[in-house]
Amino acid sequence: MLTLAIIKPDAVAANKTGKILAHLEGEGFRLRGARLLRLSQERAEDFYAVHRERPFFRSLVTFMTSGPALAVALERDDAVSHLRGVIGATDPAEAKPGTVRRLYAESKERNAIHASDSAENAAREVAFFFPERDLV
Ligand code: CMP
């Protein structure tokens, strides 16, 4: 099955992209799509629409539009839940040792990586960045 990850602007700016991809490959994920992009305000608001009413929404959109990010479609058995485990808790201070966020995130907002949280959201989020023709 496929899931969607975004290596966020903080991690791309800090030159952590390669290390994070290596970590994911080491967990058995195979790359099926990859796009380096800068989200527009409108696209970031649409992607995070479920968080629209949260107090951190405006700040999250500002952060996610602040620079390039790398969207990747990843394939593995049990991809959604495995990737959630590999990235760790939203707040790096609470993430388990060895998780991507514990290793590379700066803060609860600037937390290095996004991963889909359900099979339903994975399907939506993969399609958000990758038309069928762009998946290998
Ligand atoms: P992500 O997994 O991409 O999903 C929503 C994002 O909002 C989350 O990672 C963080 O970047 C951000 N976020 C979640 N909770 C907070 C919070 N309490 N304060 C600031 N940012 C948050």
mmCIF file of C-alpha atoms and ligand atoms in Angstrom:
data_model
loop_
_atom_site.group_PDB
_atom_site.id
_atom_site.type_symbol
_atom_site.label_atom_id
_atom_site.label_comp_id
_atom_site.label_asym_id
_atom_site.label_seq_id
_atom_site.Cartn_x
_atom_site.Cartn_y
_atom_site.Cartn_z
ATOM 1 C CA MET A 1 0.000 0.000 0.000
ATOM 2 C CA LEU A 2 0.982 3.627 -0.507
ATOM 3 C CA THR A 3 1.279 6.484 1.957
ATOM 4 C CA LEU A 4 2.304 10.123 1.656
ATOM 5 C CA ALA A 5 5.147 11.869 3.445
ATOM 6 C CA ILE A 6 6.284 15.478 3.203
ATOM 7 C CA ILE A 7 9.809 16.383 4.239
ATOM 8 C CA LYS A 8 8.962 19.841 5.546
ATOM 9 C CA PRO A 9 10.668 23.198 4.863
ATOM 10 C CA ASP A 10 12.677 23.117 8.128
ATOM 11 C CA ALA A 11 14.316 19.792 7.224
ATOM 12 C CA VAL A 12 14.912 20.716 3.570
ATOM 13 C CA ALA A 13 16.500 24.039 4.625
ATOM 14 C CA ALA A 14 18.735 22.198 7.122
ATOM 15 C CA ASN A 15 19.965 19.771 4.404
ATOM 16 C CA LYS A 16 18.396 16.784 6.167
ATOM 17 C CA THR A 17 16.466 15.537 3.118
ATOM 18 C CA GLY A 18 18.955 12.804 2.183
ATOM 19 C CA LYS A 19 19.329 11.522 5.741
ATOM 20 C CA ILE A 20 15.553 11.338 6.175
ATOM 21 C CA LEU A 21 15.045 9.538 2.851
ATOM 22 C CA ALA A 22 17.821 7.087 3.784
ATOM 23 C CA HIS A 23 16.066 6.467 7.106
ATOM 24 C CA LEU A 24 12.778 5.718 5.309
ATOM 25 C CA GLU A 25 14.470 3.448 2.750
ATOM 26 C CA GLY A 26 16.159 1.651 5.632
ATOM 27 C CA GLU A 27 12.678 0.916 6.995
ATOM 28 C CA GLY A 28 11.755 -0.850 3.769
ATOM 29 C CA PHE A 29 9.775 1.930 2.095
ATOM 30 C CA ARG A 30 10.127 2.128 -1.684
ATOM 31 C CA LEU A 31 9.864 5.479 -3.469
ATOM 32 C CA ARG A 32 6.976 5.555 -5.958
ATOM 33 C CA GLY A 33 6.827 9.330 -6.464
ATOM 34 C CA ALA A 34 8.859 12.400 -5.440
ATOM 35 C CA ARG A 35 8.292 16.134 -5.990
ATOM 36 C CA LEU A 36 10.268 19.068 -4.655
ATOM 37 C CA LEU A 37 7.801 21.936 -4.469
ATOM 38 C CA ARG A 38 6.920 25.135 -2.695
ATOM 39 C CA LEU A 39 3.327 25.092 -1.483
ATOM 40 C CA SER A 40 1.199 28.150 -2.218
ATOM 41 C CA GLN A 41 -0.918 29.548 0.615
ATOM 42 C CA GLU A 42 -4.044 28.194 -1.057
ATOM 43 C CA ARG A 43 -2.609 24.668 -1.478
ATOM 44 C CA ALA A 44 -1.286 24.587 2.113
ATOM 45 C CA GLU A 45 -4.699 25.692 3.448
ATOM 46 C CA ASP A 46 -6.377 23.006 1.368
ATOM 47 C CA PHE A 47 -3.925 20.273 2.449
ATOM 48 C CA TYR A 48 -4.392 21.113 6.148
ATOM 49 C CA ALA A 49 -8.120 21.956 5.902
ATOM 50 C CA VAL A 50 -8.955 19.599 8.815
ATOM 51 C CA HIS A 51 -6.888 21.888 11.090
ATOM 52 C CA ARG A 52 -8.562 25.122 9.922
ATOM 53 C CA GLU A 53 -10.108 25.864 13.336
ATOM 54 C CA ARG A 54 -6.964 25.098 15.351
ATOM 55 C CA PRO A 55 -5.094 27.992 16.982
ATOM 56 C CA PHE A 56 -1.869 26.996 15.182
ATOM 57 C CA PHE A 57 -3.427 26.927 11.688
ATOM 58 C CA ARG A 58 -2.164 30.315 10.400
ATOM 59 C CA SER A 59 1.308 29.694 11.750
ATOM 60 C CA LEU A 60 1.342 26.185 10.234
ATOM 61 C CA VAL A 61 0.400 27.553 6.798
ATOM 62 C CA THR A 62 3.082 30.264 7.042
ATOM 63 C CA PHE A 63 5.682 27.633 7.941
ATOM 64 C CA MET A 64 4.644 25.160 5.259
ATOM 65 C CA THR A 65 4.807 27.874 2.565
ATOM 66 C CA SER A 66 8.144 29.278 3.780
ATOM 67 C CA GLY A 67 10.382 27.261 1.453
ATOM 68 C CA PRO A 68 10.771 24.091 -0.563
ATOM 69 C CA ALA A 69 9.369 20.807 0.712
ATOM 70 C CA LEU A 70 9.727 17.289 -0.676
ATOM 71 C CA ALA A 71 6.521 15.269 -1.146
ATOM 72 C CA VAL A 72 7.073 11.524 -1.510
ATOM 73 C CA ALA A 73 4.729 8.620 -2.188
ATOM 74 C CA LEU A 74 6.022 5.572 -0.318
ATOM 75 C CA GLU A 75 5.133 1.911 -0.661
ATOM 76 C CA ARG A 76 5.447 -0.816 1.963
ATOM 77 C CA ASP A 77 3.321 -3.415 3.740
ATOM 78 C CA ASP A 78 1.243 -1.654 6.363
ATOM 79 C CA ALA A 79 2.664 1.655 5.068
ATOM 80 C CA VAL A 80 0.438 4.100 6.957
ATOM 81 C CA SER A 81 0.879 2.765 10.480
ATOM 82 C CA HIS A 82 4.503 1.779 9.958
ATOM 83 C CA LEU A 83 5.439 5.269 8.772
ATOM 84 C CA ARG A 84 3.598 6.881 11.702
ATOM 85 C CA GLY A 85 5.705 4.780 14.040
ATOM 86 C CA VAL A 86 8.934 5.613 12.226
ATOM 87 C CA ILE A 87 8.357 9.393 12.326
ATOM 88 C CA GLY A 88 7.341 9.514 16.009
ATOM 89 C CA ALA A 89 5.136 11.887 17.997
ATOM 90 C CA THR A 90 4.227 15.360 16.678
ATOM 91 C CA ASP A 91 6.361 17.015 19.378
ATOM 92 C CA PRO A 92 10.002 15.898 18.994
ATOM 93 C CA ALA A 93 10.451 16.203 22.764
ATOM 94 C CA GLU A 94 7.869 13.420 23.126
ATOM 95 C CA ALA A 95 9.017 11.325 20.154
ATOM 96 C CA LYS A 96 10.814 8.060 20.936
ATOM 97 C CA PRO A 97 14.607 7.925 20.483
ATOM 98 C CA GLY A 98 15.542 6.910 16.951
ATOM 99 C CA THR A 99 12.385 8.306 15.321
ATOM 100 C CA VAL A 100 12.721 10.813 12.461
ATOM 101 C CA ARG A 101 11.243 13.663 14.498
ATOM 102 C CA ARG A 102 13.387 12.929 17.534
ATOM 103 C CA LEU A 103 16.459 12.914 15.305
ATOM 104 C CA TYR A 104 15.699 15.840 12.990
ATOM 105 C CA ALA A 105 12.748 18.010 14.144
ATOM 106 C CA GLU A 106 13.172 21.450 15.701
ATOM 107 C CA SER A 107 9.804 21.894 17.451
ATOM 108 C CA LYS A 108 6.175 20.774 17.542
ATOM 109 C CA GLU A 109 5.444 22.918 14.487
ATOM 110 C CA ARG A 110 8.799 22.685 12.669
ATOM 111 C CA ASN A 111 8.738 18.923 13.007
ATOM 112 C CA ALA A 112 10.636 17.804 9.878
ATOM 113 C CA ILE A 113 8.089 15.450 8.356
ATOM 114 C CA HIS A 114 4.399 14.869 7.755
ATOM 115 C CA ALA A 115 2.851 11.427 7.271
ATOM 116 C CA SER A 116 -0.724 10.425 6.440
ATOM 117 C CA ASP A 117 -2.616 9.264 9.535
ATOM 118 C CA SER A 118 -5.140 6.830 7.981
ATOM 119 C CA ALA A 119 -5.603 4.777 4.824
ATOM 120 C CA GLU A 120 -8.361 7.173 3.737
ATOM 121 C CA ASN A 121 -6.150 10.233 4.217
ATOM 122 C CA ALA A 122 -3.222 8.486 2.516
ATOM 123 C CA ALA A 123 -5.321 8.012 -0.627
ATOM 124 C CA ARG A 124 -6.403 11.678 -0.547
ATOM 125 C CA GLU A 125 -2.912 12.986 0.203
ATOM 126 C CA VAL A 126 -1.107 10.867 -2.416
ATOM 127 C CA ALA A 127 -3.630 12.092 -5.019
ATOM 128 C CA PHE A 128 -3.151 15.694 -3.766
ATOM 129 C CA PHE A 129 0.471 15.653 -4.994
ATOM 130 C CA PHE A 130 0.629 12.848 -7.534
ATOM 131 C CA PRO A 131 -1.655 12.345 -10.492
ATOM 132 C CA GLU A 132 -1.697 8.643 -11.387
ATOM 133 C CA ARG A 133 0.716 9.228 -14.288
ATOM 134 C CA ASP A 134 3.393 10.549 -11.883
ATOM 135 C CA LEU A 135 3.454 7.379 -9.758
ATOM 136 C CA VAL A 136 5.989 4.801 -10.853
HETATM 137 P P1 CMP B 1 1.611 17.252 10.780
HETATM 138 O O1 CMP B 1 1.783 15.805 11.061
HETATM 139 O O2 CMP B 1 2.004 17.746 9.448
HETATM 140 O O3 CMP B 1 0.069 17.657 11.034
HETATM 141 C C1 CMP B 1 -0.333 18.953 11.421
HETATM 142 C C2 CMP B 1 0.809 19.831 11.764
HETATM 143 O O4 CMP B 1 0.480 20.958 12.559
HETATM 144 C C3 CMP B 1 1.825 19.066 12.616
HETATM 145 O O5 CMP B 1 2.457 18.086 11.870
HETATM 146 C C4 CMP B 1 2.678 20.214 13.138
HETATM 147 O O6 CMP B 1 3.582 20.703 12.144
HETATM 148 C C5 CMP B 1 1.595 21.258 13.369
HETATM 149 N N1 CMP B 1 1.131 21.243 14.765
HETATM 150 C C6 CMP B 1 0.392 20.316 15.372
HETATM 151 N N2 CMP B 1 0.129 20.651 16.649
HETATM 152 C C7 CMP B 1 0.710 21.842 16.838
HETATM 153 C C8 CMP B 1 0.780 22.720 17.944
HETATM 154 N N3 CMP B 1 0.198 22.441 19.104
HETATM 155 N N4 CMP B 1 1.466 23.859 17.787
HETATM 156 C C9 CMP B 1 2.048 24.148 16.589
HETATM 157 N N5 CMP B 1 1.991 23.357 15.505
HETATM 158 C C10 CMP B 1 1.341 22.201 15.626
#
